[in-house]
CSV table of C-alpha atoms and ligand atoms in Angstrom, one decimal:
chain,number,residue,atom,x,y,z
C,1,UNK,CA,101.3,83.3,83.8
C,2,UNK,CA,103.6,85.2,86.1
C,3,UNK,CA,104.5,83.8,89.5
C,4,UNK,CA,105.5,85.8,92.5
C,5,UNK,CA,106.9,85.0,95.9
C,6,UNK,CA,104.4,85.1,98.6
C,7,UNK,CA,106.1,87.7,100.7
C,8,UNK,CA,109.4,86.5,102.0
C,9,UNK,CA,108.4,82.9,101.8
C,10,UNK,CA,109.7,80.8,98.9
C,11,UNK,CA,106.2,79.9,97.8
C,12,UNK,CA,105.6,80.7,94.2
C,13,UNK,CA,102.0,81.9,93.7
C,14,UNK,CA,100.4,82.9,90.4
C,15,UNK,CA,100.0,86.6,90.0
C,16,UNK,CA,96.3,86.0,89.2
C,17,UNK,CA,94.3,83.6,91.3
C,18,UNK,CA,90.6,82.6,91.6
C,19,UNK,CA,88.3,83.1,94.5
C,20,UNK,CA,84.9,81.7,95.3
C,21,UNK,CA,83.1,84.3,97.4
C,22,UNK,CA,79.4,84.7,96.5
C,23,UNK,CA,79.8,82.5,93.4
C,24,UNK,CA,80.6,78.9,94.3
C,25,UNK,CA,77.7,77.2,96.0
C,26,UNK,CA,75.5,80.3,95.7
C,27,UNK,CA,75.3,82.6,92.6
C,28,UNK,CA,76.5,80.1,90.0
C,29,UNK,CA,75.9,76.4,89.3
C,30,UNK,CA,78.5,73.7,89.9
C,31,UNK,CA,79.2,73.3,86.2
C,32,UNK,CA,80.1,76.9,85.9
C,33,UNK,CA,82.4,76.6,88.9
C,34,UNK,CA,84.0,73.6,87.3
C,35,UNK,CA,84.5,75.6,84.1
C,36,UNK,CA,86.0,78.6,85.9
C,37,UNK,CA,88.5,76.4,87.8
C,38,UNK,CA,89.5,74.6,84.5
C,39,UNK,CA,90.0,77.9,82.7
C,40,UNK,CA,92.1,79.3,85.6
C,41,UNK,CA,94.2,76.1,86.0
C,42,UNK,CA,94.8,75.9,82.2
C,43,UNK,CA,96.0,79.5,82.2
C,44,UNK,CA,98.5,78.8,85.0
C,45,UNK,CA,96.6,79.9,88.0
C,46,UNK,CA,97.8,77.9,91.0
C,47,UNK,CA,95.8,79.5,93.9
C,48,UNK,CA,92.2,79.0,94.6
C,49,UNK,CA,90.8,80.9,97.6
C,50,UNK,CA,88.0,79.8,99.9
C,51,UNK,CA,86.7,80.3,103.5
C,52,UNK,CA,84.5,78.4,106.0
C,53,UNK,CA,81.8,81.1,105.7
C,54,UNK,CA,81.5,81.2,101.9
C,55,UNK,CA,78.0,80.0,101.2
C,56,UNK,CA,78.0,78.5,104.7
C,57,UNK,CA,80.6,75.8,103.8
C,58,UNK,CA,79.1,74.9,100.4
C,59,UNK,CA,81.7,76.8,98.5
C,60,UNK,CA,84.4,74.5,100.0
C,61,UNK,CA,82.2,71.4,99.2
C,62,UNK,CA,81.8,72.5,95.6
C,63,UNK,CA,85.6,73.2,95.2
C,64,UNK,CA,86.4,69.9,96.9
C,65,UNK,CA,84.2,68.0,94.5
C,66,UNK,CA,85.8,69.7,91.5
C,67,UNK,CA,89.4,69.1,92.7
C,68,UNK,CA,88.6,65.4,93.3
C,69,UNK,CA,87.1,65.1,89.8
C,70,UNK,CA,90.0,67.0,88.1
C,71,UNK,CA,92.6,64.9,89.8
C,72,UNK,CA,95.3,67.5,89.2
C,73,UNK,CA,98.6,66.8,91.0
C,74,UNK,CA,98.1,68.0,94.6
C,75,UNK,CA,101.5,69.7,94.5
C,76,UNK,CA,100.5,71.8,91.5
C,77,UNK,CA,98.0,74.0,93.3
C,78,UNK,CA,97.5,76.1,96.5
C,79,UNK,CA,94.2,76.0,98.4
C,80,UNK,CA,93.2,78.3,101.2
C,81,UNK,CA,90.5,78.5,103.8
C,82,UNK,CA,89.7,81.1,106.4
C,83,UNK,CA,88.6,80.9,109.9
C,84,UNK,CA,86.7,83.4,112.1
C,85,UNK,CA,83.0,83.8,111.2
C,86,UNK,CA,82.2,80.1,111.5
C,87,UNK,CA,80.4,78.3,108.7
C,88,UNK,CA,77.1,79.0,110.3
C,89,UNK,CA,77.7,82.8,110.1
C,90,UNK,CA,75.3,84.7,112.3
C,91,UNK,CA,73.8,81.5,113.6
C,92,UNK,CA,77.2,80.3,115.0
C,93,UNK,CA,77.3,79.8,118.8
C,94,UNK,CA,80.2,81.3,120.7
C,95,UNK,CA,82.4,78.2,120.4
C,96,UNK,CA,81.7,78.0,116.7
C,97,UNK,CA,83.4,81.2,115.6
C,98,UNK,CA,86.4,83.4,116.5
C,99,UNK,CA,90.2,82.7,116.7
C,100,UNK,CA,90.3,80.8,120.0
C,101,UNK,CA,92.1,77.4,119.9
C,102,UNK,CA,88.9,75.4,119.9
C,103,UNK,CA,87.4,77.0,116.8
C,104,UNK,CA,90.6,77.4,114.8
C,105,UNK,CA,91.4,73.7,115.3
C,106,UNK,CA,87.8,72.5,114.6
C,107,UNK,CA,87.3,74.9,111.7
C,108,UNK,CA,90.5,73.5,110.1
C,109,UNK,CA,89.2,69.9,110.4
C,110,UNK,CA,85.9,70.9,109.0
C,111,UNK,CA,87.4,72.7,106.0
C,112,UNK,CA,89.6,69.8,105.2
C,113,UNK,CA,86.6,67.5,105.3
C,114,UNK,CA,84.5,69.7,103.0
C,115,UNK,CA,87.4,70.2,100.6
C,116,UNK,CA,88.4,66.5,100.8
C,117,UNK,CA,92.0,67.4,101.3
C,118,UNK,CA,94.7,66.3,103.8
C,119,UNK,CA,96.1,69.8,104.3
C,120,UNK,CA,95.5,73.5,103.5
C,121,UNK,CA,98.3,75.4,101.8
C,122,UNK,CA,97.2,78.8,103.2
C,123,UNK,CA,95.0,79.3,106.3
C,124,UNK,CA,93.8,82.8,107.0
C,125,UNK,CA,92.4,84.5,110.2
C,126,UNK,CA,89.5,86.1,108.3
C,127,UNK,CA,89.3,89.1,110.7
C,128,UNK,CA,91.0,90.0,114.0
C,129,UNK,CA,89.3,88.6,117.1
C,130,UNK,CA,89.2,91.1,120.0
C,131,UNK,CA,88.1,88.4,122.4
C,132,UNK,CA,91.1,86.1,121.9
C,133,UNK,CA,94.7,86.9,122.8
C,134,UNK,CA,96.8,87.0,119.7
C,135,UNK,CA,99.3,84.7,121.5
C,136,UNK,CA,96.6,81.9,121.6
C,137,UNK,CA,96.0,82.2,117.9
C,138,UNK,CA,99.7,82.3,117.0
C,139,UNK,CA,100.4,79.1,119.0
C,140,UNK,CA,97.4,77.4,117.4
C,141,UNK,CA,98.5,78.2,113.9
C,142,UNK,CA,102.1,77.2,114.7
C,143,UNK,CA,100.8,73.8,116.0
C,144,UNK,CA,98.6,73.2,112.9
C,145,UNK,CA,101.7,73.7,110.8
C,146,UNK,CA,103.7,71.3,113.0
C,147,UNK,CA,100.9,68.8,112.6
C,148,UNK,CA,101.0,69.1,108.8
C,149,UNK,CA,97.4,70.4,108.6
C,150,UNK,CA,98.4,73.7,107.1
C,151,UNK,CA,101.5,75.0,105.4
C,152,UNK,CA,101.4,78.8,105.8
C,153,UNK,CA,99.1,81.0,107.9
C,154,UNK,CA,98.1,84.6,107.5
C,155,UNK,CA,95.5,87.3,108.3
C,156,UNK,CA,92.8,89.2,106.5
C,157,UNK,CA,91.9,92.8,107.2
C,158,UNK,CA,94.2,92.9,110.3
C,159,UNK,CA,95.8,96.2,111.2
C,160,UNK,CA,99.6,96.6,110.8
C,161,UNK,CA,99.8,96.7,114.6
C,162,UNK,CA,97.9,93.4,115.0
C,163,UNK,CA,100.1,91.7,112.4
C,164,UNK,CA,103.2,93.0,114.2
C,165,UNK,CA,101.9,91.8,117.5
C,166,UNK,CA,101.6,88.3,116.0
C,167,UNK,CA,105.1,88.5,114.8
C,168,UNK,CA,106.4,89.6,118.2
C,169,UNK,CA,104.7,86.6,119.8
C,170,UNK,CA,106.1,84.3,117.2
C,171,UNK,CA,109.6,85.7,117.7
C,172,UNK,CA,109.4,85.5,121.5
C,173,UNK,CA,108.5,81.7,121.4
C,174,UNK,CA,110.3,80.8,118.2
C,175,UNK,CA,107.0,80.1,116.4
C,176,UNK,CA,106.1,80.5,112.8
C,177,UNK,CA,104.5,83.9,112.3
C,178,UNK,CA,102.0,85.0,109.6
C,179,UNK,CA,103.3,85.0,106.1
C,180,UNK,CA,100.5,86.9,104.2
C,181,UNK,CA,97.6,89.2,104.7
C,182,UNK,CA,94.4,89.3,102.6
C,183,UNK,CA,93.3,92.9,102.3
C,184,UNK,CA,90.9,94.6,99.9
C,185,UNK,CA,92.8,96.5,97.2
C,186,UNK,CA,91.6,98.2,94.1
C,187,UNK,CA,91.6,101.7,92.5
C,188,UNK,CA,88.9,102.8,95.0
C,189,UNK,CA,90.4,101.2,98.2
C,190,UNK,CA,94.1,101.8,98.7
C,191,UNK,CA,95.1,102.8,102.2
C,192,UNK,CA,96.0,99.5,103.8
C,193,UNK,CA,98.1,98.2,101.0
C,194,UNK,CA,99.8,101.5,100.0
C,195,UNK,CA,100.2,103.1,103.4
C,196,UNK,CA,99.4,101.1,106.5
C,197,UNK,CA,101.5,98.1,105.5
C,198,UNK,CA,104.4,100.1,103.9
C,199,UNK,CA,106.8,99.4,106.7
C,200,UNK,CA,106.0,95.7,107.3
C,201,UNK,CA,106.7,94.7,103.7
C,202,UNK,CA,110.3,95.6,104.7
C,203,UNK,CA,110.5,94.4,108.3
C,204,UNK,CA,108.6,91.1,108.2
C,205,UNK,CA,108.4,90.6,104.4
C,206,UNK,CA,104.6,90.5,104.4
C,207,UNK,CA,102.9,89.0,101.3
C,208,UNK,CA,99.5,90.0,100.1
C,209,UNK,CA,96.7,88.1,98.4
C,210,UNK,CA,94.4,91.0,97.5
C,211,UNK,CA,90.6,90.8,97.2
C,212,UNK,CA,87.9,92.6,95.1
C,213,UNK,CA,90.2,94.0,92.5
C,214,UNK,CA,87.2,95.2,90.6
C,215,UNK,CA,85.5,96.7,93.6
C,216,UNK,CA,82.8,94.0,93.4
C,217,UNK,CA,82.1,94.8,89.8
C,218,UNK,CA,82.0,98.7,89.9
C,219,UNK,CA,85.3,98.8,88.1
C,220,UNK,CA,83.9,97.0,85.1
C,221,UNK,CA,81.9,100.1,84.2
C,222,UNK,CA,78.6,98.1,84.0
C,223,UNK,CA,76.9,100.1,86.7
C,224,UNK,CA,78.0,103.5,85.2
C,225,UNK,CA,74.5,104.3,83.8
C,226,UNK,CA,72.2,101.5,84.7
C,227,UNK,CA,71.7,98.6,87.1
C,228,UNK,CA,71.9,95.3,85.3
C,229,UNK,CA,69.8,92.6,87.0
C,230,UNK,CA,72.0,89.6,86.7
C,231,UNK,CA,74.9,90.5,89.0
C,232,UNK,CA,75.8,89.9,92.6
C,233,UNK,CA,74.5,93.3,93.6
C,234,UNK,CA,71.0,92.2,92.6
C,235,UNK,CA,71.1,89.1,94.8
C,236,UNK,CA,68.6,89.3,97.7
C,237,UNK,CA,70.4,90.1,100.9
C,238,UNK,CA,73.2,91.9,99.2
C,239,UNK,CA,71.7,95.4,99.7
C,240,UNK,CA,74.5,96.3,102.1
C,241,UNK,CA,77.1,95.6,99.4
C,242,UNK,CA,75.1,97.4,96.7
C,243,UNK,CA,74.7,100.6,98.8
C,244,UNK,CA,78.4,100.8,99.6
C,245,UNK,CA,79.6,99.8,96.1
C,246,UNK,CA,77.4,102.1,94.1
C,247,UNK,CA,78.2,105.3,96.1
C,248,UNK,CA,78.3,108.3,93.7
C,249,UNK,CA,82.0,108.9,94.3
C,250,UNK,CA,82.8,105.4,93.1
C,251,UNK,CA,80.5,105.6,90.0
C,252,UNK,CA,81.9,109.0,89.0
C,253,UNK,CA,85.5,107.6,89.0
C,254,UNK,CA,84.3,104.4,87.1
C,255,UNK,CA,82.7,106.6,84.4
C,256,UNK,CA,85.9,108.6,83.9
C,257,UNK,CA,88.1,105.5,84.0
C,258,UNK,CA,85.8,103.8,81.4
C,259,UNK,CA,86.5,106.7,78.9
C,260,UNK,CA,90.2,106.5,79.7
C,261,UNK,CA,90.4,102.7,79.2
C,262,UNK,CA,88.6,103.1,75.8
C,263,UNK,CA,91.3,105.7,74.8
C,264,UNK,CA,93.9,103.1,75.7
C,265,UNK,CA,92.1,100.5,73.7
C,266,UNK,CA,91.4,98.1,76.6
C,267,UNK,CA,88.4,97.3,78.8
C,268,UNK,CA,88.1,98.8,82.2
C,269,UNK,CA,88.2,95.5,84.1
C,270,UNK,CA,91.4,94.6,82.4
C,271,UNK,CA,92.9,98.0,83.2
C,272,UNK,CA,91.8,97.9,86.8
C,273,UNK,CA,93.3,94.4,87.3
C,274,UNK,CA,96.6,95.4,85.6
C,275,UNK,CA,96.7,98.4,87.9
C,276,UNK,CA,96.6,96.1,90.9
C,277,UNK,CA,99.3,93.9,89.4
C,278,UNK,CA,101.6,96.9,88.9
C,279,UNK,CA,102.0,97.2,92.7
C,280,UNK,CA,105.1,95.1,93.6
C,281,UNK,CA,103.7,94.5,97.1
C,282,UNK,CA,100.8,92.5,95.7
C,283,UNK,CA,101.7,88.8,95.6
C,284,UNK,CA,98.5,87.7,93.9
C,285,UNK,CA,95.3,89.4,92.7
C,286,UNK,CA,92.3,87.2,93.5
C,287,UNK,CA,89.8,87.3,90.7
C,288,UNK,CA,86.1,86.7,91.1
C,289,UNK,CA,83.9,85.7,88.1
C,290,UNK,CA,80.3,84.5,87.6
C,291,UNK,CA,80.8,83.7,84.0
C,292,UNK,CA,83.6,82.0,82.0
C,293,UNK,CA,83.8,85.0,79.5
C,294,UNK,CA,84.6,87.4,82.4
C,295,UNK,CA,87.5,85.3,83.6
C,296,UNK,CA,88.9,84.9,80.0
C,297,UNK,CA,88.7,88.6,79.6
C,298,UNK,CA,90.4,89.4,82.9
C,299,UNK,CA,93.4,87.3,82.1
C,300,UNK,CA,94.3,89.9,79.5
C,301,UNK,CA,95.5,92.1,82.4
C,302,UNK,CA,98.7,90.1,82.3
C,303,UNK,CA,99.6,91.5,78.9
C,304,UNK,CA,99.2,95.1,79.9
C,305,UNK,CA,102.5,95.6,81.7
C,306,UNK,CA,104.1,97.7,78.9
C,307,UNK,CA,101.0,99.8,78.5
C,308,UNK,CA,101.1,101.0,82.1
C,309,UNK,CA,103.9,103.5,81.7
C,310,UNK,CA,104.7,106.2,84.3
C,311,UNK,CA,102.7,108.6,82.1
C,312,UNK,CA,99.6,106.4,82.0
C,313,UNK,CA,99.8,105.7,85.7
C,314,UNK,CA,99.9,109.4,86.4
C,315,UNK,CA,96.9,110.0,84.2
C,316,UNK,CA,95.0,107.3,86.2
C,317,UNK,CA,96.2,109.0,89.4
C,318,UNK,CA,94.7,112.3,88.2
C,319,UNK,CA,91.4,110.7,87.4
C,320,UNK,CA,91.3,108.8,90.8
C,321,UNK,CA,92.4,111.8,92.9
C,322,UNK,CA,92.6,109.5,95.9
C,323,UNK,CA,96.3,108.7,96.3
C,324,UNK,CA,96.8,108.0,100.0
C,325,UNK,CA,99.5,110.1,101.7
C,326,UNK,CA,102.6,108.2,103.0
C,327,UNK,CA,103.9,109.9,106.0
C,328,UNK,CA,107.5,110.9,105.9
C,329,UNK,CA,108.0,110.2,109.6
G,1,NDP,P1,85.9,91.5,92.1
G,1,NDP,O1,85.9,92.8,92.8
G,1,NDP,O2,86.9,91.4,91.0
G,1,NDP,O3,84.5,91.1,91.7
G,1,NDP,C1,84.2,90.0,90.9
G,1,NDP,C2,82.9,90.1,90.3
G,1,NDP,O4,82.8,91.2,89.3
G,1,NDP,C3,82.5,88.8,89.5
G,1,NDP,O5,82.0,87.8,90.3
G,1,NDP,C4,81.5,89.4,88.5
G,1,NDP,O6,80.3,89.5,89.3
G,1,NDP,C5,82.1,90.7,88.2
G,1,NDP,N1,83.0,90.7,87.1
G,1,NDP,C6,84.3,90.1,87.1
G,1,NDP,N2,84.9,90.3,85.9
G,1,NDP,C7,84.0,90.9,85.1
G,1,NDP,C8,84.0,91.4,83.7
G,1,NDP,N3,85.1,91.2,83.0
G,1,NDP,N4,82.9,92.0,83.2
G,1,NDP,C9,81.8,92.2,84.0
G,1,NDP,N5,81.7,91.8,85.3
G,1,NDP,C10,82.8,91.2,85.8
G,1,NDP,O7,86.4,90.4,93.2
G,1,NDP,P2,85.6,89.6,94.4
G,1,NDP,O8,84.8,90.6,95.2
G,1,NDP,O9,84.8,88.5,93.8
G,1,NDP,O10,86.8,89.1,95.2
G,1,NDP,C11,87.7,88.1,94.7
G,1,NDP,C12,87.9,87.1,95.7
G,1,NDP,O11,88.6,87.6,96.8
G,1,NDP,C13,86.7,86.4,96.3
G,1,NDP,O12,86.2,85.4,95.5
G,1,NDP,C14,87.3,85.8,97.6
G,1,NDP,O13,88.0,84.6,97.3
G,1,NDP,C15,88.2,86.9,98.0
G,1,NDP,N6,87.6,87.9,99.0
G,1,NDP,C16,88.1,87.9,100.3
G,1,NDP,C17,87.6,88.7,101.2
G,1,NDP,C18,88.2,88.7,102.6
G,1,NDP,O14,87.6,89.3,103.5
G,1,NDP,N7,89.3,88.1,102.8
G,1,NDP,C19,86.4,89.5,101.0
G,1,NDP,C20,85.9,89.5,99.6
G,1,NDP,C21,86.5,88.7,98.7
G,1,NDP,P3,78.8,89.6,88.6
G,1,NDP,O15,78.8,88.9,87.3
G,1,NDP,O16,77.9,89.1,89.6
G,1,NDP,O17,78.6,91.1,88.4
């Protein structure tokens, strides 16, 4: 395993990590979740990603049970949770969601209880909250760090401007600002990581824990010509994700990439994950898996560094044809 600094912090995070969205407490059984965490940990993964909303809190309960059973040294792994949507999702009352002090503090307590932990290593604001001043959230996160309930805090899908506002507040009052952002990043979704945050990697040393490296499975090639029935996109209620993911522009790129990966002698998921790892601004690529074999396969991405030469990267760029433009000004 390779370890990278989480932005400008000194925290060493594994370049590949494991997430639990849609899988833990929902799509897969607890034994499979246990197997996935063991495979990950044994391969050097030290970061497991979670959120209050995942399976309405059940994902944290499942992960907490597994951690308790494994009894791995607490200082050998990093656990996250995220606050914003509330664990009740669309049934949450106004005080049970958002980034105001009340919910952030209560959600942290609830996550710790579900995970059976004394502290969270990383705590993310899952989305920006237009109803709460950023100043209130920054103070709350800083205080949680002072209380030892969280170690680092960050954002997810915030704009560069919102992240900078949080840093300005932190600087004004000598508080601890956000260390990392969790954006979507993959061959099909590039703008935030490659363009929008370009400046703030330099100015505030932003770290990134990127999600959906396989574009929710499209970049495995398995949807190229048919619709397999045993995937997340066939789960009832996931129609919104299916419609967005299986847009023709995505499938057409996936088909061409499948052929190219074959020429290189690798599988498309392995190539797609290695492509994410190639970006030096990515601190960790959060993997998702519903089966152990998928996770085992995806770890091969770590061995692909030499294969992704400038020439290969250019060929991929030509296939994708979606390179975001970085303004010169
Ligand atoms: P991916 O885009 O990599 O999708 C993972 C899914 O693709 C798996 O669950 C599996 O689904 C399928 N898959 C993975 N590997 C293979 C393979 N080798 N062959 C075939 N199918 C494969 O990542 P996720 O969307 O799961 O995101 C990763 C993590 O990021 C999440 O668990 C979560 O922790 C985090 N996240 C954060 C968000 C945020 O807003 N901050 C939003 C979304 C995710 P299946 O078998 O069902 O097809």
